[in-house]
Coordinates of C-alpha atoms in Angstrom, one line a residue:
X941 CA 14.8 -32.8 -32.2
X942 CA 13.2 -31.1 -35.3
X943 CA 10.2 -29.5 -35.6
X944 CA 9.7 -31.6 -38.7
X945 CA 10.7 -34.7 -40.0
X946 CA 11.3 -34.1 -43.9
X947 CA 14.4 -35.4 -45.6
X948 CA 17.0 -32.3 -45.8
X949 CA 18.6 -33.9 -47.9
X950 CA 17.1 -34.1 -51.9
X951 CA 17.8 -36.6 -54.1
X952 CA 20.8 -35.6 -56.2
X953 CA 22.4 -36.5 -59.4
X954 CA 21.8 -39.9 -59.3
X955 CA 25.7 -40.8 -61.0
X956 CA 27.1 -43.7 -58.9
X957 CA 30.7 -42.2 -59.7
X958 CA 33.3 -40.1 -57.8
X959 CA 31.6 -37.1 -56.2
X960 CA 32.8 -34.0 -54.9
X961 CA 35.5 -33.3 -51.8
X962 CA 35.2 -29.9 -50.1
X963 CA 37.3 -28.1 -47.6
X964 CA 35.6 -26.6 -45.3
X965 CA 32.0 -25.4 -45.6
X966 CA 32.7 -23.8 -49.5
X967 CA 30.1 -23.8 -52.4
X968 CA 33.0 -24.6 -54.7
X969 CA 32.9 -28.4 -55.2
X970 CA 35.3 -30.3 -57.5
X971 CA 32.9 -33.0 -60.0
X972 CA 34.2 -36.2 -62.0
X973 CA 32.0 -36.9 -64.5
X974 CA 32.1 -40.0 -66.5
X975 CA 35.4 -39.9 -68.8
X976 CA 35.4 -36.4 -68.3
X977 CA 38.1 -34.5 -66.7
X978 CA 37.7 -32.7 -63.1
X979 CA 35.9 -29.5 -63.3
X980 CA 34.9 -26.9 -60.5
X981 CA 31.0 -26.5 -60.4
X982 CA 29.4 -23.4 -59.2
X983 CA 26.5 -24.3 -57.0
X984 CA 25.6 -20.8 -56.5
X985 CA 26.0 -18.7 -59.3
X986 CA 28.0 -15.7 -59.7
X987 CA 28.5 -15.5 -55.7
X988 CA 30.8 -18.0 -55.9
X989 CA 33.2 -16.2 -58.2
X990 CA 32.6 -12.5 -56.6
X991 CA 34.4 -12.0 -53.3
X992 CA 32.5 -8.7 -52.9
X993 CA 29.3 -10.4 -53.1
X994 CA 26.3 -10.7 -50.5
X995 CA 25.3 -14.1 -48.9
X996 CA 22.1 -13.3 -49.2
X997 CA 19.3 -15.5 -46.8
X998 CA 16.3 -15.8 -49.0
X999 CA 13.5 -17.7 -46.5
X1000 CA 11.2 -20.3 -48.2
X1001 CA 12.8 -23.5 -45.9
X1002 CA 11.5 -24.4 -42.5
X1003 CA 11.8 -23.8 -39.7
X1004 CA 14.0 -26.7 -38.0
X1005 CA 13.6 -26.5 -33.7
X1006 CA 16.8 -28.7 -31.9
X1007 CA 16.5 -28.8 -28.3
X1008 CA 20.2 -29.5 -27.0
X1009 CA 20.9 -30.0 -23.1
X1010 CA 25.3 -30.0 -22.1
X1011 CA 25.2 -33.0 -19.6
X1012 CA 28.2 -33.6 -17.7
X1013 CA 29.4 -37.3 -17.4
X1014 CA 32.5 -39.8 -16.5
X1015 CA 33.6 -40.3 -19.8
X1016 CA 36.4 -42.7 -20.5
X1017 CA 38.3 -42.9 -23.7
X1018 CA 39.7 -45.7 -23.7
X1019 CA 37.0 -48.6 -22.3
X1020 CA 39.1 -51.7 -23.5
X1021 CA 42.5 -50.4 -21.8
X1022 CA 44.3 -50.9 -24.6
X1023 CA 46.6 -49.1 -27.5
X1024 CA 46.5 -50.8 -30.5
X1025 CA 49.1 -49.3 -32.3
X1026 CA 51.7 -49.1 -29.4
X1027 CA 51.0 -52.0 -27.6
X1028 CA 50.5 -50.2 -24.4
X1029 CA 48.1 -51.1 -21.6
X1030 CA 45.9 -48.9 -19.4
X1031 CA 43.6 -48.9 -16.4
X1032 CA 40.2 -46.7 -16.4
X1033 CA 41.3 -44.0 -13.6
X1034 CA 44.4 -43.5 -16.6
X1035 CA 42.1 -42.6 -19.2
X1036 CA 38.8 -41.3 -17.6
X1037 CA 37.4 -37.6 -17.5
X1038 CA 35.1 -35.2 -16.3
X1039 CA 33.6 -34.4 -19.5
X1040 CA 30.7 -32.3 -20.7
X1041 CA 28.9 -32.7 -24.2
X1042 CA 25.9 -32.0 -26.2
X1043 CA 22.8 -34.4 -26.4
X1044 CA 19.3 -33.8 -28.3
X1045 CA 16.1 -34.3 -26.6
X1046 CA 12.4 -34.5 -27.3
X1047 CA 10.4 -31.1 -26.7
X1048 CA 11.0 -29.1 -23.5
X1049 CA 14.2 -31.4 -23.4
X1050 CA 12.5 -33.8 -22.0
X1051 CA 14.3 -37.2 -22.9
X1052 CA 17.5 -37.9 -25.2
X1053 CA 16.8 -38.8 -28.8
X1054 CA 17.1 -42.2 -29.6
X1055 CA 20.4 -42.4 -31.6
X1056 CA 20.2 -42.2 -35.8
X1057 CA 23.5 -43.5 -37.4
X1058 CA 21.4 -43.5 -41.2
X1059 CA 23.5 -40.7 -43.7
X1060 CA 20.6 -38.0 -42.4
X1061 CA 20.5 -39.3 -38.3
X1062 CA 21.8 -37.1 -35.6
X1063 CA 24.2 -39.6 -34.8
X1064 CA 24.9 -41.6 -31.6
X1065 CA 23.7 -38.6 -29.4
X1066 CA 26.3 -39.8 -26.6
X1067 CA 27.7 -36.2 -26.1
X1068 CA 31.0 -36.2 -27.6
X1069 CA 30.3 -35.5 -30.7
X1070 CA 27.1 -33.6 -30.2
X1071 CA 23.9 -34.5 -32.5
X1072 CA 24.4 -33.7 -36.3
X1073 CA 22.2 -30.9 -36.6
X1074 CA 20.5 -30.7 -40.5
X1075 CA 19.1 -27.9 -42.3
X1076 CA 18.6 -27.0 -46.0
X1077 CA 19.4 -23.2 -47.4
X1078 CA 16.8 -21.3 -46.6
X1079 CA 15.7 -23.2 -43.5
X1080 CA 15.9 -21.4 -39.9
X1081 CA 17.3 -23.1 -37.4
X1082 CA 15.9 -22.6 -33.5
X1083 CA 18.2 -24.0 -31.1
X1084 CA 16.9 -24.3 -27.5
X1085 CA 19.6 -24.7 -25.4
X1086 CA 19.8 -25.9 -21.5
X1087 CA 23.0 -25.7 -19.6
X1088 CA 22.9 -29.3 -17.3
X1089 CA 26.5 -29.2 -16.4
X1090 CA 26.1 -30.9 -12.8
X1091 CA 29.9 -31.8 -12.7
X1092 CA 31.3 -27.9 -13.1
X1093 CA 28.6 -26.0 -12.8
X1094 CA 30.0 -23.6 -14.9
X1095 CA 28.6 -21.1 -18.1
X1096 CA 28.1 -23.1 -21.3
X1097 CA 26.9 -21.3 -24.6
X1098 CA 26.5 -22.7 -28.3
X1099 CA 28.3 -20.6 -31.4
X1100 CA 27.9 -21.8 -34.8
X1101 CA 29.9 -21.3 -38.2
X1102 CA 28.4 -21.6 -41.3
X1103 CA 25.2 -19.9 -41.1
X1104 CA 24.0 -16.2 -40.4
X1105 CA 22.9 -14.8 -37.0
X1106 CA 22.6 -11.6 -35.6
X1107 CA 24.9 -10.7 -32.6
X1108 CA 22.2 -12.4 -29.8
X1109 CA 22.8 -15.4 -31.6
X1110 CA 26.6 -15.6 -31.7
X1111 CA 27.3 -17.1 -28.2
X1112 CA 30.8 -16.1 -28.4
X1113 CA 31.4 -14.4 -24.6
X1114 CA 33.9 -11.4 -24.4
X1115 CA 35.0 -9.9 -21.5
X1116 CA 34.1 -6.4 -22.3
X1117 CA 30.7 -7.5 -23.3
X1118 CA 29.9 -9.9 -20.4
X1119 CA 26.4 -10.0 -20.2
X1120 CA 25.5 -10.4 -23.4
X1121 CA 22.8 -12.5 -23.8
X1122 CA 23.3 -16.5 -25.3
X1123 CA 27.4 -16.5 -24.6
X1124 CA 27.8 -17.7 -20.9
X1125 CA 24.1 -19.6 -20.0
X1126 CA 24.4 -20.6 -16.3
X1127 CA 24.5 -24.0 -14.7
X1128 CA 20.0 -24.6 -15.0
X1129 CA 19.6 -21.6 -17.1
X1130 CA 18.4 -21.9 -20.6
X1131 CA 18.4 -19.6 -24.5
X1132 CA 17.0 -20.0 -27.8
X1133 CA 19.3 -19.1 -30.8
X1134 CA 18.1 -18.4 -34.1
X1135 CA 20.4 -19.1 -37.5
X1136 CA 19.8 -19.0 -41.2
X1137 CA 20.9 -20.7 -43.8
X1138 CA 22.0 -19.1 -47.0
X1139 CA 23.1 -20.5 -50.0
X1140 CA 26.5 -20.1 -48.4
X1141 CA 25.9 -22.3 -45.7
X1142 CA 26.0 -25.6 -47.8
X1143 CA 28.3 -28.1 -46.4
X1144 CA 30.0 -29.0 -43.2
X1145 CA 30.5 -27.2 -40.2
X1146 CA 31.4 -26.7 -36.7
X1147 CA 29.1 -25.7 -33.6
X1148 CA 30.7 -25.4 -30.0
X1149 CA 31.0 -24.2 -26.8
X1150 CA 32.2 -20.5 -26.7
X1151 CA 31.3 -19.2 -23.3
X1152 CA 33.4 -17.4 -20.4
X1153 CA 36.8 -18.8 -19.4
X1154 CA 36.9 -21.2 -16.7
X1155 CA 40.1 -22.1 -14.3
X1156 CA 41.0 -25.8 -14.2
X1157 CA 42.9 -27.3 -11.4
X1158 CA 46.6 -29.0 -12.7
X1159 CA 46.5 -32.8 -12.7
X1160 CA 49.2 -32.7 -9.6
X1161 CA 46.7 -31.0 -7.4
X1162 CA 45.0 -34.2 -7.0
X1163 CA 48.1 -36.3 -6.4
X1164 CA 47.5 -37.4 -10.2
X1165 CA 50.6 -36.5 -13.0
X1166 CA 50.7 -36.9 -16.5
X1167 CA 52.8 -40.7 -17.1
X1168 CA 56.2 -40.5 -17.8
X1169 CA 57.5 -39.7 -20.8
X1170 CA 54.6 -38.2 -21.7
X1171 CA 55.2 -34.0 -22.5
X1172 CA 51.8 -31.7 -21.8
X1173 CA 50.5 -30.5 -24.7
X1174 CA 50.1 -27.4 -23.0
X1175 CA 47.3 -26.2 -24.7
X1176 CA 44.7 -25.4 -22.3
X1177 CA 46.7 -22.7 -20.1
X1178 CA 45.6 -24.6 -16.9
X1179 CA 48.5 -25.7 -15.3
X1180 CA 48.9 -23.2 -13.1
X1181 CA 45.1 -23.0 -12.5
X1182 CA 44.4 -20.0 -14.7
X1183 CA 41.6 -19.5 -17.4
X1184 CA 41.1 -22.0 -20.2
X1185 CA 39.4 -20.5 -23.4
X1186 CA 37.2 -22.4 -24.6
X1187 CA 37.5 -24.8 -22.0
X1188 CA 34.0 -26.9 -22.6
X1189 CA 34.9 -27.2 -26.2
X1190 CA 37.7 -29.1 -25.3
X1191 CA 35.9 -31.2 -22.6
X1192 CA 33.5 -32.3 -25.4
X1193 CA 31.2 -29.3 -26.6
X1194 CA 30.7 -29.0 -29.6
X1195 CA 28.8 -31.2 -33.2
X1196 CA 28.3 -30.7 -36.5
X1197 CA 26.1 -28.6 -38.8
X1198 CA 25.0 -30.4 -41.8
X1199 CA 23.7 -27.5 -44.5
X1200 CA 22.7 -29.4 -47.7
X1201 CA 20.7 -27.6 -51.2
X1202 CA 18.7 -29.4 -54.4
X1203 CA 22.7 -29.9 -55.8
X1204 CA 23.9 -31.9 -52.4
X1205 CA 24.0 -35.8 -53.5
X1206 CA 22.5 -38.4 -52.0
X1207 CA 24.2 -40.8 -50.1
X1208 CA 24.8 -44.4 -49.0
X1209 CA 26.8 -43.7 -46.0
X1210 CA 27.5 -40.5 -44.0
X1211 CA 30.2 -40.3 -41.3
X1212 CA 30.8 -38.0 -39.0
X1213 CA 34.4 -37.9 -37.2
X1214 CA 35.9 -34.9 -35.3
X1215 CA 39.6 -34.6 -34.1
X1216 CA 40.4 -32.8 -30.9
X1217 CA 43.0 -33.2 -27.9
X1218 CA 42.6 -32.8 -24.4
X1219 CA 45.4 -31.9 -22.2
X1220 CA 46.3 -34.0 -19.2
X1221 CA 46.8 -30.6 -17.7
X1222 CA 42.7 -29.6 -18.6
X1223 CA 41.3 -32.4 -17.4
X1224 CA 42.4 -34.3 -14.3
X1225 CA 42.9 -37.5 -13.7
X1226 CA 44.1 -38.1 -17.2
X1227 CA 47.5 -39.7 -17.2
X1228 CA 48.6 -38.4 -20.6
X1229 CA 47.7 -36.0 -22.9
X1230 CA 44.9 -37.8 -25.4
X1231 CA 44.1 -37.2 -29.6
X1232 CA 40.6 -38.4 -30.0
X1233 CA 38.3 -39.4 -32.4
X1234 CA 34.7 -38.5 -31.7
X1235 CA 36.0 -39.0 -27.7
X1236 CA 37.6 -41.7 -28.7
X1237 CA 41.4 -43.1 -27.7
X1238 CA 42.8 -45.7 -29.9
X1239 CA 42.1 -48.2 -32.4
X1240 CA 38.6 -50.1 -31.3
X1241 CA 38.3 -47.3 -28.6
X1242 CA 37.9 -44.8 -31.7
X1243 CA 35.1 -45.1 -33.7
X1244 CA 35.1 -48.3 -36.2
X1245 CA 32.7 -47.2 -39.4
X1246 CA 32.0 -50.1 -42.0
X1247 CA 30.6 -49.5 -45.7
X1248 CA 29.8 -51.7 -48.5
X1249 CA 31.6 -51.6 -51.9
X1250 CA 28.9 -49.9 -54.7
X1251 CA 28.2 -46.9 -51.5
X1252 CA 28.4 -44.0 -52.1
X1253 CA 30.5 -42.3 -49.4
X1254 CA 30.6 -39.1 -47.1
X1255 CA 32.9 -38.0 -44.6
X1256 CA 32.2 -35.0 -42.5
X1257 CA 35.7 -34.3 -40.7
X1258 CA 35.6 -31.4 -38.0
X1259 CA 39.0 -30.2 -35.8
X1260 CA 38.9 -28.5 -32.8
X1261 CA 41.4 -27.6 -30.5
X1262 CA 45.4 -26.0 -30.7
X1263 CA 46.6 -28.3 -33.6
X1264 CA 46.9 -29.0 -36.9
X1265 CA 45.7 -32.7 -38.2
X1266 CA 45.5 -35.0 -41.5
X1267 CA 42.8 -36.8 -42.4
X1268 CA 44.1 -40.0 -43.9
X1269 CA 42.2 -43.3 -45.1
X1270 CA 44.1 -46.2 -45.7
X1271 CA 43.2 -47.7 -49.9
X1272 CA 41.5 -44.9 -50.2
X1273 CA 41.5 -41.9 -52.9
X1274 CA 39.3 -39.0 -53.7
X1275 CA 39.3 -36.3 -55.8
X1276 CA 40.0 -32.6 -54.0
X1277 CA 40.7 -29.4 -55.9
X1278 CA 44.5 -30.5 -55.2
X1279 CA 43.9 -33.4 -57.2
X1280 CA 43.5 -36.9 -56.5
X1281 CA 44.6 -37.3 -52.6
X1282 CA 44.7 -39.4 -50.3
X1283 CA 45.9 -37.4 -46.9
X1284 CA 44.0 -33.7 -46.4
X1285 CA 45.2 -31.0 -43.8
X1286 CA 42.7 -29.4 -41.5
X1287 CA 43.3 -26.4 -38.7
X1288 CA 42.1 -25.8 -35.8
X1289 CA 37.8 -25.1 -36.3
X1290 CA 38.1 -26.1 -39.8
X1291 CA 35.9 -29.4 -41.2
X1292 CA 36.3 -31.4 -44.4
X1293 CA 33.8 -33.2 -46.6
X1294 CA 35.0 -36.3 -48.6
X1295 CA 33.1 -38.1 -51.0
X1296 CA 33.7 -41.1 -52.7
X1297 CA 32.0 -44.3 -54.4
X1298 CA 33.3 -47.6 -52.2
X1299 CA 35.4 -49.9 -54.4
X1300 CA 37.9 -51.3 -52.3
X1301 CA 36.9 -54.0 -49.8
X1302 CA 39.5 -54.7 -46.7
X1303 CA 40.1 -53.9 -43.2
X1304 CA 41.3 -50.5 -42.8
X1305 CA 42.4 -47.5 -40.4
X1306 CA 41.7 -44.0 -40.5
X1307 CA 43.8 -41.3 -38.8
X1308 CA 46.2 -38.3 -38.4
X1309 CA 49.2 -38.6 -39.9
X1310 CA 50.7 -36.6 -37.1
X1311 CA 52.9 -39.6 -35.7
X1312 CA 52.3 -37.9 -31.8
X1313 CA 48.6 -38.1 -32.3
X1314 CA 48.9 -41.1 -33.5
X1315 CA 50.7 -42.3 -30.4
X1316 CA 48.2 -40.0 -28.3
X1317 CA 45.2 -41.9 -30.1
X1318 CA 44.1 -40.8 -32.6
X1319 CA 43.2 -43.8 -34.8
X1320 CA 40.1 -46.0 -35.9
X1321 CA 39.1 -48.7 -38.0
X1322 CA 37.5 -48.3 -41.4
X1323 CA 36.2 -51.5 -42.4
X1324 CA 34.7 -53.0 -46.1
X1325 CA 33.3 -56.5 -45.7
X1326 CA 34.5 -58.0 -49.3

């Protein structure tokens, strides 16, 4: 995966106390020290307090290679056929897609990466989410894309947020632009993007598909309709057959830049969990309209994540898609620059990094507290053996 095998991640403060939460990919993080009030804490100097200022990339990092491959596969998000939460049941040709997603390989993409589930792995490297890929400021990241989508054959492309690129590293495809190179790779074709990380970069975010449009047949084209009772989402804009934007990010493209600096904490446990829906409508056979986590229908079809009380905790929450979500942990409280919270709000391509010290064993559920994703599936376990 990387060209080296360093820890991006530096030791940090070393206080085993309540630690920061950040919205999206800001320096700005909010500190509790012990019996000391919340304060913000600049991690970058005066940039942080000086809209006007440059985000200036200073090299001095490494140079950190990723060779990602978008594999097509039957992916089914719901492999116990069962809803947890509203008691319903379901066979595998109800909740089973054509879906494409991002996987790391050696070198030359020669085989997938073993999966790394440590707080500085890459993850399960299943494809839906993508690897975690990790950087520190002043790092350069090389990614060497391959476009393996066998099922659709169509154009894939990667586009990041967080980090600095120059316009043949953006991947984002326009129509007036079409042949720009990096935002619509073919089916066997392959392109090397090249990012930096500034001091700006530090914290979670995105990276997705961004290529061309692609036009997916409706559900009722192959004798298959949404179940009943069940409203379309309508999200994708394929019903009638017509383009969907961004139509491989919704199938399963896209993972998570990790961008740490000599202030980022260490960490017991790191978690990675993305929202995002798919429409019925997007992605035939479906029989409903699905909320995932990490692909992921359902209580114990979801994710389940476990952590020990005395860990210290992170959460790296990603959204992608037409809706708004909370992030919401059962027993649980951190400290945001809201204030102490225990439900946060993310849009549409915006992530969420949540840290916390463990101190309250039990067997809990993480969600949205939107009650139709809930009921879409958009649930998990949380669990902290006592």
């Amino acid at each position: 995966m990387a060209s080296d095998h360093e820890d991006p991640t530096p030791a940090g403060s070393g206080r085993r106390t309540l630690l920061r939460a950040l919205t999206g990919g800001g320096a700005l993080a909010a500190l509790t020290l012990p019996g000391a009030a919340p304060r913000a804490a600049a991690s970058t100097g005066e940039a942080d307090v000086r809209p006007f200022a440059a985000d200036t990339f200073r090299a001095g990092g490494r140079t950190r290679e990723f060779w990602l491959q978008a594999d097509s596969f039957d992916h089914n998000v719901a492999p116990n056929g069962y809803d947890g939460m509203m008691g319903t049941h379901f066979t595998a040709d109800q909740t089973t897609f054509q879906a494409v997603g991002f996987r790391a390989y050696t070198a030359d993409w020669g085989r997938p990466l073993d999966a790394d589930t440590g707080p500085l792995g890459i993850g399960p490297n299943t494809g839906i989410p993508g690897p975690v890929l990790r950087a520190r400021v002043g790092d350069v990241i090389k990614v060497h894309f391959k476009n393996n989508d066998t099922a659709h054959k169509w154009p894939h492309s990667v586009h990041p947020h967080g980090v600095r690129y120059d316009q043949d590293s953006d991947g984002g495809w326009l129509a007036d632009v079409p042949d720009r190179p990096g935002t619509a790779v073919p089916f066997g074709g392959t392109y090397t993007y090249t990012w930096m990380c500034t001091p700006g970069s530090v914290g979670s975010w995105p990276y997705h598909d961004h290529a061309a449009p692609q036009s997916v047949a409706h559900a009722a084209a192959t004798g298959t309709a949404p179940a009943a009772g069940m409203a379309s989402m309508g999200h994708g804009g394929g019903g009638g057959g017509g383009p969907v934007m961004e139509i491989g990010a919704e199938l399963g493209l896209f993972g998570m830049l990790a961008i740490t600096d000599a202030d980022t904490p260490e960490v017991d446990r790191e978690f990675v969990l993305f929202f995002h829906d798919v429409s019925a409508a997007d992605a035939p056979p479906l029989a409903q309209d699905v909320s995932l986590c990490n692909g992921g229908a359902f209580v114990d079809n979801a994710p389940t994540f476990t952590a020990k009380v005395g860990e210290r905790v992170r959460w790296r929450v990603g959204t992608l898609g037409n809706s708004f979500h909370t992030f919401h942990i059962h027993g649980h409280r951190w400290w945001s620059s809201e204030g102490w919270v225990d439900t946060q709000v993310l849009g549409p391509a915006t992530t969420l990094t949540v840290e916390y010290l463990e101190d309250n064993p039990g067997d809990w559920i993480y969600h949205c507290h939107v009650p139709g994703h809930m009921m879409r599936g958009m649930a998990g376990r949380y669990r902290v053996p006592g």
